[in-house]
Amino acid sequence: MCGINGVVNCGDRETLARMTHVQAHRGPDDSGLWDRTFPDGSYIGLGSRRLAILDLSPLGHMPMCNEDRTVWITYNGEIYNFAELRHELESKGHHFTSHTDTEVIIHLYEQEGPDCVKRLNGMFAFAICDLRSTIPTLFVARDHFGIKPFYYFHDGARFAFASEIKALLQIPQIEAELDPESLHQYLTFLWVPDPRTMFCRILKLPAGHYATLRKGELKVTQYWDLTFPAANQTYTRSEADLAEEVRERFRRSVEAQMVSDVPIGAFLSAGLDSSAIVAMMCRATNQPVRTYTITFPRKYRVGETTLDDPEVATRLARHLGCENHRIVVEPDVTDLLPRLVWHMDEPTADPAIITAYLVCREARKQATVLLSGVGGDELFAGYRKHVAHYWAQAYGRVPPVVRRVAEAGLAALPSLRGTQLKGRVRLAKKMARSASLNPIDRFIANCTYLDEVQKSALYSSEMMAEASASDPAQQHRAGFDRVREADFLHQMLYLDTKIFMTSLNLTYNDKMSMASSVEVRVPFLDRELAEFVAWKIPPNMKLKGFLRPTKKYIFRKAMRDILPREVLQQPKAGFAAPVDYWLAHDLKEMVDDLLSPAQLSKRGLFQPAAVQRYIAEHRSGRQDWSMQLWQFLTLELWMQTFLDGGARKFEFELAPFGQVATA
């Protein structure tokens, strides 16, 4: 696991070194640079910060090259089938000097060229400079699901890439500038879908894609996509047979991802996904598995149904024979939030970034690698919005006059903040607003936090002119079109896997773990496991039932003899955050300061009176605008950090910039 970066015809070796240095948290164990100036004056440089996981010796130093120094790589990730690939490559005459997966990628690229990515099972983002012809070629790639990030800038002959945007901003030719179309998307979804970022001219290489740069021409190619059968597909295998194969494939994935030369552990929220991972880890080793559970003092949890009961995790760990480290936190969120905005690079209005960071920070004292349950909900249908589709179909059969009365009553309800009903009221209001829409628009509406009417009332006239021409859900609609022949549940799972999971969940898991120099692995996102679940498990075995369907039914069935009934039957659990409490207490002064009419007027993006209405309605309890206020607050912190120069504060806190090891 590493931080990678590189430049083509922009900046110099000093620039390359600064790009590498600002990502030091991603790789505290080693650093390296390689660069070359060619006879025509063109320049290529690669940089790396290394977090050593496999082969901790100096032989793992990057950038790394082949025997004749004509192929150079900088690489971030883990390849779980590297041992088999190495054996195959050795049989074809390739020679190795290290025991790293990095060197396997080099030789596999020599053997198969760009198609090498199709053979890799793991998470990765890498760049290879190929000097074997008279014209150098840069080959870059990102893993199938987008577990590892890859940001880039391209302008004619100039190209630059990095694991984090803050590294690209070290290049003099790249200025931090807000992209209005991306802001429109951010206010819709809480985050910006790939391939855009909140910065003008900085993009993400999409998941499952590679690109080649040759003579200034960038060609982006998709090499993999998750596909589903047609809706009329006939399924013949029994439930018991499928459950057994799901269990076996999942076991193999967990065991493959336990390969490490450093201490390894796992998140444990006691939800189904993290519990299943820990159970499989326990079966694969004779040593007690280290698990980490985060919780907050009781005062934070009043009225928060998403904050877990840590006793469930304690009982499960005892049942499985694990070490369970309960991390009770009461963070100084006013100090922490700006720092995490810097680590995230983009405004990401999901308060779960805070809990993700805190658990990784504490776990790093004992473990360098953690296994996470990200991906289970997207593969097996674990979200309420999947159920909401079927509820909406039933609701649509209710007479219109009854629906109008029900919707008027829901709209008049207060938020019921501070009670256990808060989450249900918020869900019911959102469903009532979207129930009359067609399935695609309903799904998009259920993923939306500010709709078009709300944003129109929020935007300044200047911002409205910039945003009105774009559809914030364009990637969503294109995704639905790609799987239009599949069952609608599978269409929803495709959208969640390709957009929601990649752009939000995987992004903040990478950034928050690497902020603490921790590698997070995701066993549910084994490519072969995901393809099997997509094609072989029928929709009614993922979401079973109608009015009160069982989510992730086949996976629960697969784990029935492995996990206690308490875990199998409890509601969805995750590492959530007490955003309501923070907004009412710790962050109240920050909200009043950063979202003041004077500050909003200075930015010129929003109508100050509109933002003040959100604040007033939330504090009075008339509406629950907690996520929307978190959006506004996160956005302002991001602008102060990246547009106003606040990032320098955090860059100065890094270790002194000095000599970097060279290849």
mmCIF file of C-alpha atoms in Angstrom, residues 261-563:
data_model
loop_
_atom_site.group_PDB
_atom_site.id
_atom_site.type_symbol
_atom_site.label_atom_id
_atom_site.label_comp_id
_atom_site.label_asym_id
_atom_site.label_seq_id
_atom_site.Cartn_x
_atom_site.Cartn_y
_atom_site.Cartn_z
ATOM 1 C CA ASP A 261 4.128 -9.722 6.585
ATOM 2 C CA VAL A 262 2.782 -7.213 9.148
ATOM 3 C CA PRO A 263 0.108 -7.476 11.876
ATOM 4 C CA ILE A 264 -3.457 -7.799 10.599
ATOM 5 C CA GLY A 265 -6.870 -7.200 12.180
ATOM 6 C CA ALA A 266 -10.478 -6.392 11.298
ATOM 7 C CA PHE A 267 -13.234 -3.867 11.892
ATOM 8 C CA LEU A 268 -16.049 -5.325 14.000
ATOM 9 C CA SER A 269 -19.305 -3.401 14.170
ATOM 10 C CA ALA A 270 -21.139 -6.695 14.867
ATOM 11 C CA GLY A 271 -23.154 -6.178 11.692
ATOM 12 C CA LEU A 272 -23.499 -9.176 9.402
ATOM 13 C CA ASP A 273 -20.658 -8.289 7.015
ATOM 14 C CA SER A 274 -17.878 -7.464 9.479
ATOM 15 C CA SER A 275 -18.931 -10.375 11.700
ATOM 16 C CA ALA A 276 -18.750 -12.816 8.782
ATOM 17 C CA ILE A 277 -15.249 -11.628 7.885
ATOM 18 C CA VAL A 278 -14.017 -12.021 11.451
ATOM 19 C CA ALA A 279 -15.568 -15.498 11.720
ATOM 20 C CA MET A 280 -13.765 -16.627 8.558
ATOM 21 C CA MET A 281 -10.501 -15.111 9.777
ATOM 22 C CA CYS A 282 -10.815 -17.059 13.015
ATOM 23 C CA ARG A 283 -11.246 -20.295 11.073
ATOM 24 C CA ALA A 284 -8.136 -19.580 9.014
ATOM 25 C CA THR A 285 -5.665 -18.981 11.856
ATOM 26 C CA ASN A 286 -4.637 -20.445 15.179
ATOM 27 C CA GLN A 287 -3.927 -16.979 16.588
ATOM 28 C CA PRO A 288 -6.606 -14.762 18.176
ATOM 29 C CA VAL A 289 -7.829 -12.268 15.576
ATOM 30 C CA ARG A 290 -7.527 -8.609 16.556
ATOM 31 C CA THR A 291 -10.842 -6.774 16.120
ATOM 32 C CA TYR A 292 -11.695 -3.113 16.601
ATOM 33 C CA THR A 293 -15.050 -1.657 17.609
ATOM 34 C CA ILE A 294 -15.675 2.058 17.959
ATOM 35 C CA THR A 295 -18.370 3.585 20.127
ATOM 36 C CA PHE A 296 -19.279 6.913 21.679
ATOM 37 C CA PRO A 297 -20.309 7.795 25.234
ATOM 38 C CA ARG A 298 -24.035 7.340 25.872
ATOM 39 C CA LYS A 299 -24.842 11.069 25.623
ATOM 40 C CA TYR A 300 -23.995 10.969 21.915
ATOM 41 C CA ARG A 301 -26.388 8.130 21.208
ATOM 42 C CA VAL A 302 -29.683 9.621 22.333
ATOM 43 C CA GLY A 303 -32.143 9.267 19.441
ATOM 44 C CA GLU A 304 -29.497 7.812 17.134
ATOM 45 C CA THR A 305 -30.653 4.419 15.857
ATOM 46 C CA THR A 306 -27.519 4.032 13.720
ATOM 47 C CA LEU A 307 -25.038 4.020 16.576
ATOM 48 C CA ASP A 308 -24.320 0.447 17.526
ATOM 49 C CA ASP A 309 -24.565 -1.352 20.828
ATOM 50 C CA PRO A 310 -20.915 -2.266 21.487
ATOM 51 C CA GLU A 311 -21.977 -5.147 23.734
ATOM 52 C CA VAL A 312 -23.033 -7.146 20.664
ATOM 53 C CA ALA A 313 -19.492 -6.922 19.294
ATOM 54 C CA THR A 314 -18.069 -7.873 22.697
ATOM 55 C CA ARG A 315 -20.263 -10.977 22.904
ATOM 56 C CA LEU A 316 -19.451 -11.994 19.339
ATOM 57 C CA ALA A 317 -15.702 -11.589 19.885
ATOM 58 C CA ARG A 318 -15.939 -13.726 23.001
ATOM 59 C CA HIS A 319 -17.934 -16.347 21.063
ATOM 60 C CA LEU A 320 -15.306 -16.463 18.284
ATOM 61 C CA GLY A 321 -12.284 -16.264 20.588
ATOM 62 C CA CYS A 322 -11.071 -12.885 19.259
ATOM 63 C CA GLU A 323 -9.255 -9.999 20.816
ATOM 64 C CA ASN A 324 -11.771 -7.170 20.818
ATOM 65 C CA HIS A 325 -10.514 -3.635 21.312
ATOM 66 C CA ARG A 326 -13.396 -1.329 22.150
ATOM 67 C CA ILE A 327 -12.479 2.224 21.221
ATOM 68 C CA VAL A 328 -14.580 4.729 23.160
ATOM 69 C CA VAL A 329 -14.081 8.162 21.649
ATOM 70 C CA GLU A 330 -15.123 11.687 22.477
ATOM 71 C CA PRO A 331 -13.215 13.591 19.787
ATOM 72 C CA ASP A 332 -12.620 17.309 19.513
ATOM 73 C CA VAL A 333 -14.595 17.438 16.295
ATOM 74 C CA THR A 334 -13.966 21.168 15.761
ATOM 75 C CA ASP A 335 -10.248 20.416 15.482
ATOM 76 C CA LEU A 336 -10.617 17.056 13.728
ATOM 77 C CA LEU A 337 -13.066 17.938 10.950
ATOM 78 C CA PRO A 338 -10.828 20.482 9.123
ATOM 79 C CA ARG A 339 -7.941 18.016 9.246
ATOM 80 C CA LEU A 340 -10.052 15.244 7.757
ATOM 81 C CA VAL A 341 -11.340 17.547 5.018
ATOM 82 C CA TRP A 342 -7.684 18.042 4.050
ATOM 83 C CA HIS A 343 -7.100 14.296 4.021
ATOM 84 C CA MET A 344 -10.255 13.687 1.926
ATOM 85 C CA ASP A 345 -9.172 16.187 -0.789
ATOM 86 C CA GLU A 346 -12.796 16.740 -1.798
ATOM 87 C CA PRO A 347 -15.804 17.757 0.287
ATOM 88 C CA THR A 348 -17.470 14.496 1.344
ATOM 89 C CA ALA A 349 -20.480 15.151 3.538
ATOM 90 C CA ASP A 350 -20.688 11.759 5.194
ATOM 91 C CA PRO A 351 -19.877 12.040 8.915
ATOM 92 C CA ALA A 352 -18.806 8.388 8.839
ATOM 93 C CA ILE A 353 -15.398 9.666 7.712
ATOM 94 C CA ILE A 354 -14.769 10.663 11.334
ATOM 95 C CA THR A 355 -15.457 7.227 12.808
ATOM 96 C CA ALA A 356 -13.498 5.561 9.998
ATOM 97 C CA TYR A 357 -10.493 7.737 10.802
ATOM 98 C CA LEU A 358 -10.734 7.271 14.572
ATOM 99 C CA VAL A 359 -10.922 3.484 14.453
ATOM 100 C CA CYS A 360 -7.974 3.305 12.021
ATOM 101 C CA ARG A 361 -5.926 5.699 14.141
ATOM 102 C CA GLU A 362 -6.370 3.555 17.240
ATOM 103 C CA ALA A 363 -5.959 0.237 15.420
ATOM 104 C CA ARG A 364 -2.632 1.414 13.933
ATOM 105 C CA LYS A 365 -1.059 1.030 17.376
ATOM 106 C CA GLN A 366 -1.285 -2.755 16.924
ATOM 107 C CA ALA A 367 -2.123 -3.553 13.289
ATOM 108 C CA THR A 368 -1.110 -2.250 9.870
ATOM 109 C CA VAL A 369 -3.749 -4.124 7.834
ATOM 110 C CA LEU A 370 -7.501 -4.220 8.554
ATOM 111 C CA LEU A 371 -10.237 -6.166 6.789
ATOM 112 C CA SER A 372 -13.509 -4.313 6.150
ATOM 113 C CA GLY A 373 -17.059 -5.332 5.224
ATOM 114 C CA VAL A 374 -17.463 -2.705 2.493
ATOM 115 C CA GLY A 375 -19.213 -4.232 -0.527
ATOM 116 C CA GLY A 376 -21.520 -6.693 1.211
ATOM 117 C CA ASP A 377 -24.581 -4.461 0.913
ATOM 118 C CA GLU A 378 -23.909 -3.739 -2.756
ATOM 119 C CA LEU A 379 -23.451 -7.402 -3.688
ATOM 120 C CA PHE A 380 -26.282 -8.938 -1.669
ATOM 121 C CA ALA A 381 -28.861 -6.066 -1.393
ATOM 122 C CA GLY A 382 -28.473 -4.703 2.112
ATOM 123 C CA TYR A 383 -29.776 -1.132 1.926
ATOM 124 C CA ARG A 384 -33.226 0.214 2.792
ATOM 125 C CA LYS A 385 -33.475 1.862 -0.618
ATOM 126 C CA HIS A 386 -33.565 -1.613 -2.170
ATOM 127 C CA VAL A 387 -36.598 -2.460 -0.030
ATOM 128 C CA ALA A 388 -38.117 0.971 -0.706
ATOM 129 C CA HIS A 389 -38.577 0.079 -4.377
ATOM 130 C CA TYR A 390 -40.997 -2.721 -3.492
ATOM 131 C CA TRP A 391 -42.741 -0.659 -0.822
ATOM 132 C CA ALA A 392 -43.292 2.080 -3.401
ATOM 133 C CA GLN A 393 -44.872 -0.403 -5.789
ATOM 134 C CA ALA A 394 -47.351 -1.409 -3.084
ATOM 135 C CA TYR A 395 -47.933 2.214 -2.112
ATOM 136 C CA GLY A 396 -48.738 3.039 -5.728
ATOM 137 C CA ARG A 397 -51.813 0.815 -5.519
ATOM 138 C CA VAL A 398 -53.272 2.930 -2.709
ATOM 139 C CA PRO A 399 -56.039 5.289 -3.969
ATOM 140 C CA PRO A 400 -54.619 8.738 -4.860
ATOM 141 C CA VAL A 401 -56.828 10.594 -2.388
ATOM 142 C CA VAL A 402 -55.532 8.443 0.471
ATOM 143 C CA ARG A 403 -51.945 9.004 -0.661
ATOM 144 C CA ARG A 404 -52.440 12.770 -0.721
ATOM 145 C CA VAL A 405 -53.774 12.778 2.833
ATOM 146 C CA ALA A 406 -50.909 10.547 4.039
ATOM 147 C CA GLU A 407 -48.271 12.684 2.334
ATOM 148 C CA ALA A 408 -49.698 15.891 3.745
ATOM 149 C CA GLY A 409 -49.632 14.374 7.213
ATOM 150 C CA LEU A 410 -46.029 13.235 6.826
ATOM 151 C CA ALA A 411 -44.943 16.639 5.543
ATOM 152 C CA ALA A 412 -46.454 18.272 8.624
ATOM 153 C CA LEU A 413 -44.668 15.966 11.057
ATOM 154 C CA PRO A 414 -41.748 17.473 12.999
ATOM 155 C CA SER A 415 -38.387 15.749 12.677
ATOM 156 C CA LEU A 416 -38.694 14.007 16.092
ATOM 157 C CA ARG A 417 -34.984 14.528 16.581
ATOM 158 C CA GLY A 418 -33.688 13.094 19.830
ATOM 159 C CA THR A 419 -36.070 10.124 19.644
ATOM 160 C CA GLN A 420 -35.806 6.620 18.223
ATOM 161 C CA LEU A 421 -38.389 7.582 15.583
ATOM 162 C CA LYS A 422 -36.164 10.169 13.887
ATOM 163 C CA GLY A 423 -34.728 7.817 11.279
ATOM 164 C CA ARG A 424 -38.104 6.296 10.422
ATOM 165 C CA VAL A 425 -39.715 9.699 9.977
ATOM 166 C CA ARG A 426 -36.895 10.851 7.701
ATOM 167 C CA LEU A 427 -37.204 7.654 5.592
ATOM 168 C CA ALA A 428 -41.006 7.943 5.374
ATOM 169 C CA LYS A 429 -40.829 11.567 4.224
ATOM 170 C CA LYS A 430 -38.264 10.745 1.560
ATOM 171 C CA MET A 431 -40.292 7.768 0.307
ATOM 172 C CA ALA A 432 -43.509 9.804 0.183
ATOM 173 C CA ARG A 433 -41.794 12.418 -1.995
ATOM 174 C CA SER A 434 -40.508 9.788 -4.448
ATOM 175 C CA ALA A 435 -43.269 7.150 -4.478
ATOM 176 C CA SER A 436 -45.130 8.549 -7.494
ATOM 177 C CA LEU A 437 -42.011 8.623 -9.697
ATOM 178 C CA ASN A 438 -40.909 5.955 -12.165
ATOM 179 C CA PRO A 439 -38.467 3.372 -10.724
ATOM 180 C CA ILE A 440 -35.282 5.038 -12.019
ATOM 181 C CA ASP A 441 -36.239 8.538 -10.891
ATOM 182 C CA ARG A 442 -37.447 7.114 -7.574
ATOM 183 C CA PHE A 443 -34.116 5.407 -6.935
ATOM 184 C CA ILE A 444 -32.230 8.610 -7.762
ATOM 185 C CA ALA A 445 -34.577 10.657 -5.546
ATOM 186 C CA ASN A 446 -33.965 8.253 -2.649
ATOM 187 C CA CYS A 447 -30.221 8.921 -3.041
ATOM 188 C CA THR A 448 -30.748 12.694 -3.093
ATOM 189 C CA TYR A 449 -30.365 15.151 -0.211
ATOM 190 C CA LEU A 450 -31.272 18.390 -1.986
ATOM 191 C CA ASP A 451 -33.635 18.188 -4.973
ATOM 192 C CA GLU A 452 -33.784 20.568 -7.914
ATOM 193 C CA VAL A 453 -36.440 22.808 -6.319
ATOM 194 C CA GLN A 454 -34.441 23.101 -3.092
ATOM 195 C CA LYS A 455 -31.222 23.857 -4.945
ATOM 196 C CA SER A 456 -32.928 26.491 -7.103
ATOM 197 C CA ALA A 457 -34.042 28.277 -3.953
ATOM 198 C CA LEU A 458 -30.574 27.900 -2.455
ATOM 199 C CA TYR A 459 -28.339 29.057 -5.327
ATOM 200 C CA SER A 460 -27.285 32.603 -5.995
ATOM 201 C CA SER A 461 -28.189 33.891 -9.455
ATOM 202 C CA GLU A 462 -24.579 33.387 -10.621
ATOM 203 C CA MET A 463 -24.455 29.803 -9.373
ATOM 204 C CA MET A 464 -27.890 29.063 -10.804
ATOM 205 C CA ALA A 465 -26.731 30.136 -14.248
ATOM 206 C CA GLU A 466 -23.739 27.784 -14.040
ATOM 207 C CA ALA A 467 -25.608 24.757 -12.664
ATOM 208 C CA SER A 468 -28.952 24.858 -14.460
ATOM 209 C CA ALA A 469 -27.639 23.330 -17.696
ATOM 210 C CA SER A 470 -26.336 20.102 -16.131
ATOM 211 C CA ASP A 471 -28.073 16.953 -14.889
ATOM 212 C CA PRO A 472 -26.422 15.908 -11.603
ATOM 213 C CA ALA A 473 -27.646 12.335 -12.108
ATOM 214 C CA GLN A 474 -26.163 11.855 -15.569
ATOM 215 C CA GLN A 475 -23.862 9.042 -14.415
ATOM 216 C CA HIS A 476 -26.788 7.352 -12.685
ATOM 217 C CA ARG A 477 -28.946 7.418 -15.809
ATOM 218 C CA ALA A 478 -26.097 6.150 -17.962
ATOM 219 C CA GLY A 479 -25.553 3.317 -15.465
ATOM 220 C CA PHE A 480 -29.193 2.282 -15.577
ATOM 221 C CA ASP A 481 -29.031 2.242 -19.361
ATOM 222 C CA ARG A 482 -26.040 -0.125 -19.326
ATOM 223 C CA VAL A 483 -28.000 -2.764 -17.374
ATOM 224 C CA ARG A 484 -31.488 -1.996 -18.680
ATOM 225 C CA GLU A 485 -32.177 -5.677 -19.509
ATOM 226 C CA ALA A 486 -31.528 -6.859 -15.941
ATOM 227 C CA ASP A 487 -34.015 -7.262 -13.098
ATOM 228 C CA PHE A 488 -34.565 -3.890 -11.417
ATOM 229 C CA LEU A 489 -33.016 -5.051 -8.138
ATOM 230 C CA HIS A 490 -29.879 -5.921 -10.099
ATOM 231 C CA GLN A 491 -30.003 -2.528 -11.774
ATOM 232 C CA MET A 492 -30.013 -0.884 -8.338
ATOM 233 C CA LEU A 493 -27.110 -3.067 -7.181
ATOM 234 C CA TYR A 494 -25.148 -2.116 -10.293
ATOM 235 C CA LEU A 495 -25.657 1.587 -9.585
ATOM 236 C CA ASP A 496 -24.644 1.155 -5.956
ATOM 237 C CA THR A 497 -21.541 -0.826 -6.887
ATOM 238 C CA LYS A 498 -20.366 1.398 -9.721
ATOM 239 C CA ILE A 499 -21.250 4.840 -8.348
ATOM 240 C CA PHE A 500 -22.190 4.996 -4.661
ATOM 241 C CA MET A 501 -19.648 2.472 -3.385
ATOM 242 C CA THR A 502 -16.739 3.637 -5.529
ATOM 243 C CA SER A 503 -17.245 7.385 -5.220
ATOM 244 C CA LEU A 504 -18.154 7.441 -1.519
ATOM 245 C CA ASN A 505 -17.545 4.327 0.593
ATOM 246 C CA LEU A 506 -14.311 3.148 -0.991
ATOM 247 C CA THR A 507 -12.989 6.689 -1.280
ATOM 248 C CA TYR A 508 -13.349 7.602 2.372
ATOM 249 C CA ASN A 509 -12.180 4.160 3.495
ATOM 250 C CA ASP A 510 -8.974 4.668 1.516
ATOM 251 C CA LYS A 511 -8.368 8.267 2.596
ATOM 252 C CA MET A 512 -9.210 7.789 6.286
ATOM 253 C CA SER A 513 -7.194 4.590 6.635
ATOM 254 C CA MET A 514 -4.178 5.991 4.810
ATOM 255 C CA ALA A 515 -4.328 9.112 6.986
ATOM 256 C CA SER A 516 -3.228 6.734 9.756
ATOM 257 C CA SER A 517 -0.933 4.629 7.509
ATOM 258 C CA VAL A 518 -3.307 1.656 7.624
ATOM 259 C CA GLU A 519 -4.172 -0.610 4.710
ATOM 260 C CA VAL A 520 -7.845 -1.609 4.457
ATOM 261 C CA ARG A 521 -8.791 -4.709 2.471
ATOM 262 C CA VAL A 522 -12.309 -5.596 1.297
ATOM 263 C CA PRO A 523 -12.948 -9.355 0.884
ATOM 264 C CA PHE A 524 -16.476 -8.898 -0.494
ATOM 265 C CA LEU A 525 -14.960 -7.238 -3.554
ATOM 266 C CA ASP A 526 -13.147 -10.297 -4.793
ATOM 267 C CA ARG A 527 -13.869 -10.136 -8.516
ATOM 268 C CA GLU A 528 -14.787 -13.809 -8.908
ATOM 269 C CA LEU A 529 -17.055 -13.738 -5.859
ATOM 270 C CA ALA A 530 -18.839 -10.630 -7.153
ATOM 271 C CA GLU A 531 -19.329 -12.113 -10.620
ATOM 272 C CA PHE A 532 -20.730 -15.321 -9.127
ATOM 273 C CA VAL A 533 -23.210 -13.438 -6.935
ATOM 274 C CA ALA A 534 -24.277 -11.216 -9.846
ATOM 275 C CA TRP A 535 -24.974 -14.083 -12.240
ATOM 276 C CA LYS A 536 -25.873 -17.114 -10.132
ATOM 277 C CA ILE A 537 -27.887 -15.736 -7.202
ATOM 278 C CA PRO A 538 -31.463 -14.818 -8.237
ATOM 279 C CA PRO A 539 -32.890 -11.486 -7.050
ATOM 280 C CA ASN A 540 -35.397 -13.186 -4.731
ATOM 281 C CA MET A 541 -32.528 -14.847 -2.836
ATOM 282 C CA LYS A 542 -30.839 -11.520 -2.251
ATOM 283 C CA LEU A 543 -33.968 -9.694 -1.095
ATOM 284 C CA LYS A 544 -36.497 -12.315 0.045
ATOM 285 C CA GLY A 545 -40.078 -11.441 0.881
ATOM 286 C CA PHE A 546 -42.307 -8.482 0.130
ATOM 287 C CA LEU A 547 -43.607 -6.123 2.817
ATOM 288 C CA ARG A 548 -40.874 -7.019 5.313
ATOM 289 C CA PRO A 549 -38.231 -8.664 3.114
ATOM 290 C CA THR A 550 -35.038 -10.207 4.451
ATOM 291 C CA LYS A 551 -32.063 -8.279 3.104
ATOM 292 C CA LYS A 552 -28.978 -10.266 2.035
ATOM 293 C CA TYR A 553 -31.004 -13.452 2.486
ATOM 294 C CA ILE A 554 -28.623 -15.894 0.773
ATOM 295 C CA PHE A 555 -25.609 -14.552 2.648
ATOM 296 C CA ARG A 556 -27.427 -14.905 5.968
ATOM 297 C CA LYS A 557 -28.250 -18.452 4.934
ATOM 298 C CA ALA A 558 -24.597 -19.085 4.074
ATOM 299 C CA MET A 559 -23.466 -17.868 7.510
ATOM 300 C CA ARG A 560 -26.269 -19.514 9.510
ATOM 301 C CA ASP A 561 -24.072 -22.201 11.088
ATOM 302 C CA ILE A 562 -21.144 -19.845 11.647
ATOM 303 C CA LEU A 563 -22.588 -16.742 13.306
#
